[in-house]
Amino acid sequence: GLNPKVKVYVMGYYNCFPYYPAEQQAALMPLLTGLNTQIKSAAAENGDTFVATDKAIAKNYKKYLPNKTNIHLSDSGYKVLAAEFWKAISKKK
């Protein structure tokens, strides 16, 4: 590659459908866990760092995902993601 020493950080997915009914959550959560497991595995195979976001967003999804019809985070949600990345980056220095 062009820069073999570059550090790559790969973001895991958060539950962007926390307002769905419990029966749909029961079907979605194993899929989310499986997807993040595969992403984490692929990141590790390439020497990259996986950054989990699911638990951080789940702590206060009403604040971080306030619009029930929009999968995108609020400003405070994006700040939480940035903090998760900063934790991972700070460990690698």
Coordinates of N, CA and C in Angstrom, one line a residue:
G1 N 0.8 -1.2 0.0 CA 0.0 0.0 0.0 C 0.9 1.3 0.0
L2 N 0.2 2.4 -0.1 CA 0.9 3.6 -0.1 C 1.5 4.0 1.2
N3 N 0.8 3.6 2.3 CA 1.4 4.0 3.6 C 1.1 2.8 4.5
P4 N 2.1 1.8 4.5 CA 1.9 0.6 5.3 C 1.9 0.8 6.8
K5 N 2.3 2.0 7.3 CA 2.4 2.3 8.7 C 1.1 3.0 9.2
V6 N 0.2 3.3 8.4 CA -1.0 4.0 8.8 C -1.8 3.2 9.8
K7 N -2.4 3.8 10.8 CA -3.3 3.2 11.7 C -4.7 3.4 11.3
V8 N -5.4 2.2 11.2 CA -6.8 2.3 10.7 C -7.7 1.9 11.8
Y9 N -8.8 2.7 12.0 CA -9.8 2.4 13.1 C -11.1 2.2 12.4
V10 N -11.7 1.1 12.7 CA -12.9 0.6 12.0 C -14.1 0.7 13.0
M11 N -15.1 1.4 12.6 CA -16.3 1.6 13.5 C -17.3 0.5 13.5
G12 N -17.6 0.0 14.6 CA -18.7 -1.0 14.7 C -20.1 -0.3 14.6
Y13 N -21.1 -1.0 14.4 CA -22.4 -0.4 14.2 C -23.1 -0.4 15.6
Y14 N -24.0 0.7 15.7 CA -24.8 0.8 16.9 C -26.2 0.4 16.4
N15 N -27.1 0.1 17.4 CA -28.5 -0.2 17.1 C -29.2 1.1 16.6
C16 N -29.4 1.3 15.4 CA -30.1 2.5 14.9 C -31.6 2.3 14.8
F17 N -32.1 1.3 15.4 CA -33.6 1.0 15.4 C -34.1 0.8 16.8
P18 N -33.6 1.5 17.8 CA -34.0 1.2 19.2 C -35.5 1.4 19.5
Y19 N -36.2 2.1 18.7 CA -37.6 2.3 18.9 C -38.5 1.2 18.4
Y20 N -37.9 0.2 17.7 CA -38.7 -0.9 17.1 C -39.3 -1.7 18.3
P21 N -40.4 -2.4 18.1 CA -41.0 -3.2 19.2 C -40.0 -4.3 19.6
A22 N -40.2 -4.8 20.9 CA -39.4 -5.8 21.5 C -39.2 -7.0 20.6
E23 N -40.3 -7.5 19.9 CA -40.1 -8.7 19.1 C -39.2 -8.4 17.9
Q24 N -39.2 -7.2 17.4 CA -38.3 -6.9 16.3 C -36.9 -6.7 16.8
Q25 N -36.7 -6.2 18.0 CA -35.4 -6.0 18.6 C -34.8 -7.4 18.9
A26 N -35.6 -8.4 19.3 CA -35.1 -9.7 19.5 C -34.5 -10.3 18.3
A27 N -35.1 -10.0 17.1 CA -34.5 -10.5 15.8 C -33.3 -9.7 15.4
L28 N -33.3 -8.4 15.6 CA -32.3 -7.5 15.1 C -31.0 -7.6 15.9
M29 N -31.1 -7.7 17.2 CA -29.9 -7.6 18.1 C -28.9 -8.8 17.8
P30 N -29.3 -10.0 17.5 CA -28.3 -11.0 17.2 C -27.6 -10.7 15.8
L31 N -28.4 -10.1 14.9 CA -27.8 -9.7 13.6 C -26.8 -8.6 13.8
L32 N -27.1 -7.7 14.7 CA -26.1 -6.6 15.0 C -24.8 -7.1 15.6
T33 N -25.0 -8.0 16.6 CA -23.9 -8.6 17.2 C -23.0 -9.4 16.2
G34 N -23.7 -10.2 15.4 CA -23.0 -11.0 14.4 C -22.2 -10.1 13.4
L35 N -22.8 -9.0 13.0 CA -22.2 -8.1 12.0 C -21.0 -7.5 12.7
N36 N -21.1 -7.0 13.9 CA -20.0 -6.4 14.6 C -18.9 -7.4 14.9
T37 N -19.2 -8.7 15.1 CA -18.2 -9.7 15.3 C -17.4 -9.9 14.0
Q38 N -18.1 -9.9 12.9 CA -17.4 -10.1 11.6 C -16.5 -8.9 11.3
I39 N -17.0 -7.7 11.6 CA -16.2 -6.5 11.4 C -15.0 -6.5 12.2
K40 N -15.1 -6.8 13.5 CA -14.0 -6.9 14.4 C -13.0 -7.9 14.0
S41 N -13.5 -9.0 13.5 CA -12.6 -10.1 13.1 C -11.8 -9.6 11.8
A42 N -12.5 -9.0 10.9 CA -11.8 -8.5 9.7 C -10.8 -7.5 10.0
A43 N -11.1 -6.6 10.9 CA -10.2 -5.5 11.4 C -8.9 -6.1 12.0
A44 N -9.1 -7.1 12.9 CA -8.0 -7.8 13.5 C -7.1 -8.5 12.5
E45 N -7.7 -9.1 11.5 CA -6.9 -9.8 10.5 C -6.0 -8.9 9.7
N46 N -6.5 -7.6 9.6 CA -5.7 -6.6 8.8 C -4.8 -5.8 9.7
G47 N -4.8 -6.1 11.0 CA -4.0 -5.3 12.0 C -4.6 -3.9 12.3
D48 N -5.9 -3.8 12.1 CA -6.6 -2.6 12.3 C -7.3 -2.6 13.7
T49 N -7.8 -1.5 14.2 CA -8.4 -1.4 15.5 C -9.9 -1.2 15.3
F50 N -10.7 -2.2 15.9 CA -12.2 -2.1 15.9 C -12.6 -1.2 17.1
V51 N -13.5 -0.3 16.8 CA -14.1 0.7 17.8 C -15.5 0.4 17.9
A52 N -15.9 -0.2 19.1 CA -17.3 -0.5 19.3 C -18.1 0.7 19.6
T53 N -19.3 0.8 19.2 CA -20.1 2.0 19.4 C -21.5 1.6 20.0
D54 N -21.8 0.3 19.9 CA -23.2 -0.1 20.3 C -23.5 0.2 21.8
K55 N -22.6 -0.1 22.7 CA -22.9 0.0 24.1 C -23.0 1.5 24.5
A56 N -22.1 2.3 23.9 CA -22.0 3.7 24.2 C -23.3 4.4 23.8
I57 N -23.9 4.1 22.6 CA -25.1 4.7 22.2 C -26.3 4.1 22.9
A58 N -26.3 2.9 23.3 CA -27.4 2.2 24.0 C -27.6 2.8 25.4
K59 N -26.5 3.4 25.9 CA -26.6 4.0 27.3 C -27.7 5.1 27.4
N60 N -27.9 5.8 26.3 CA -28.9 6.9 26.3 C -29.4 7.1 24.9
Y61 N -30.0 6.1 24.3 CA -30.4 6.2 22.9 C -31.4 7.3 22.7
K62 N -32.2 7.6 23.7 CA -33.2 8.6 23.5 C -32.6 10.0 23.3
K63 N -31.4 10.2 23.9 CA -30.7 11.4 23.7 C -29.9 11.4 22.4
Y64 N -29.2 10.2 22.1 CA -28.3 10.1 21.0 C -29.0 9.8 19.7
L65 N -30.2 9.2 19.7 CA -31.1 9.0 18.6 C -32.5 9.5 18.8
P66 N -32.6 10.8 18.9 CA -33.9 11.4 19.4 C -35.0 11.3 18.3
N67 N -34.7 11.2 17.1 CA -35.7 11.2 16.0 C -36.0 9.7 15.7
K68 N -37.2 9.3 16.1 CA -37.6 7.9 15.9 C -37.6 7.4 14.4
T69 N -37.6 8.4 13.5 CA -37.7 8.0 12.1 C -36.4 8.3 11.4
N70 N -35.3 8.5 12.1 CA -34.0 8.9 11.5 C -32.9 8.1 12.2
I71 N -32.2 7.3 11.4 CA -31.1 6.5 12.0 C -29.8 7.2 12.3
H72 N -29.8 8.5 12.0 CA -28.6 9.3 12.3 C -28.6 9.9 13.7
L73 N -27.4 10.0 14.2 CA -27.3 10.4 15.6 C -27.5 12.0 15.7
S74 N -27.8 12.4 17.0 CA -27.8 13.8 17.3 C -26.4 14.3 17.5
D75 N -26.2 15.6 17.6 CA -24.8 16.1 17.9 C -24.2 15.4 19.1
S76 N -25.0 15.2 20.2 CA -24.4 14.6 21.3 C -24.0 13.1 21.1
G77 N -24.8 12.5 20.2 CA -24.5 11.1 19.8 C -23.2 11.0 19.0
Y78 N -23.0 12.0 18.1 CA -21.7 12.0 17.4 C -20.5 12.3 18.3
K79 N -20.8 13.1 19.4 CA -19.7 13.4 20.3 C -19.3 12.1 21.1
V80 N -20.3 11.3 21.4 CA -20.1 10.0 22.1 C -19.2 9.1 21.2
L81 N -19.6 9.0 19.9 CA -18.8 8.2 19.0 C -17.3 8.8 18.9
A82 N -17.2 10.1 18.8 CA -15.8 10.7 18.8 C -15.1 10.3 20.1
A83 N -15.7 10.3 21.2 CA -15.1 9.9 22.4 C -14.6 8.5 22.4
E84 N -15.4 7.6 21.8 CA -15.0 6.2 21.7 C -13.8 6.0 20.8
F85 N -13.8 6.8 19.7 CA -12.6 6.7 18.9 C -11.4 7.3 19.6
W86 N -11.6 8.4 20.3 CA -10.4 9.0 21.0 C -9.8 8.0 22.0
K87 N -10.7 7.3 22.7 CA -10.2 6.3 23.7 C -9.3 5.3 23.0
A88 N -9.8 4.8 21.8 CA -9.0 3.8 21.0 C -7.7 4.4 20.5
I89 N -7.8 5.6 20.0 CA -6.6 6.3 19.5 C -5.6 6.5 20.6
S90 N -6.0 7.0 21.7 CA -5.2 7.3 22.8 C -4.4 6.1 23.3
K91 N -5.0 4.9 23.3 CA -4.4 3.7 23.7 C -3.2 3.3 22.8
K92 N -3.3 3.7 21.5 CA -2.4 3.2 20.5 C -1.1 4.1 20.4
K93 N -1.1 5.2 21.1 CA 0.0 6.2 21.0 C 1.2 5.6 21.7

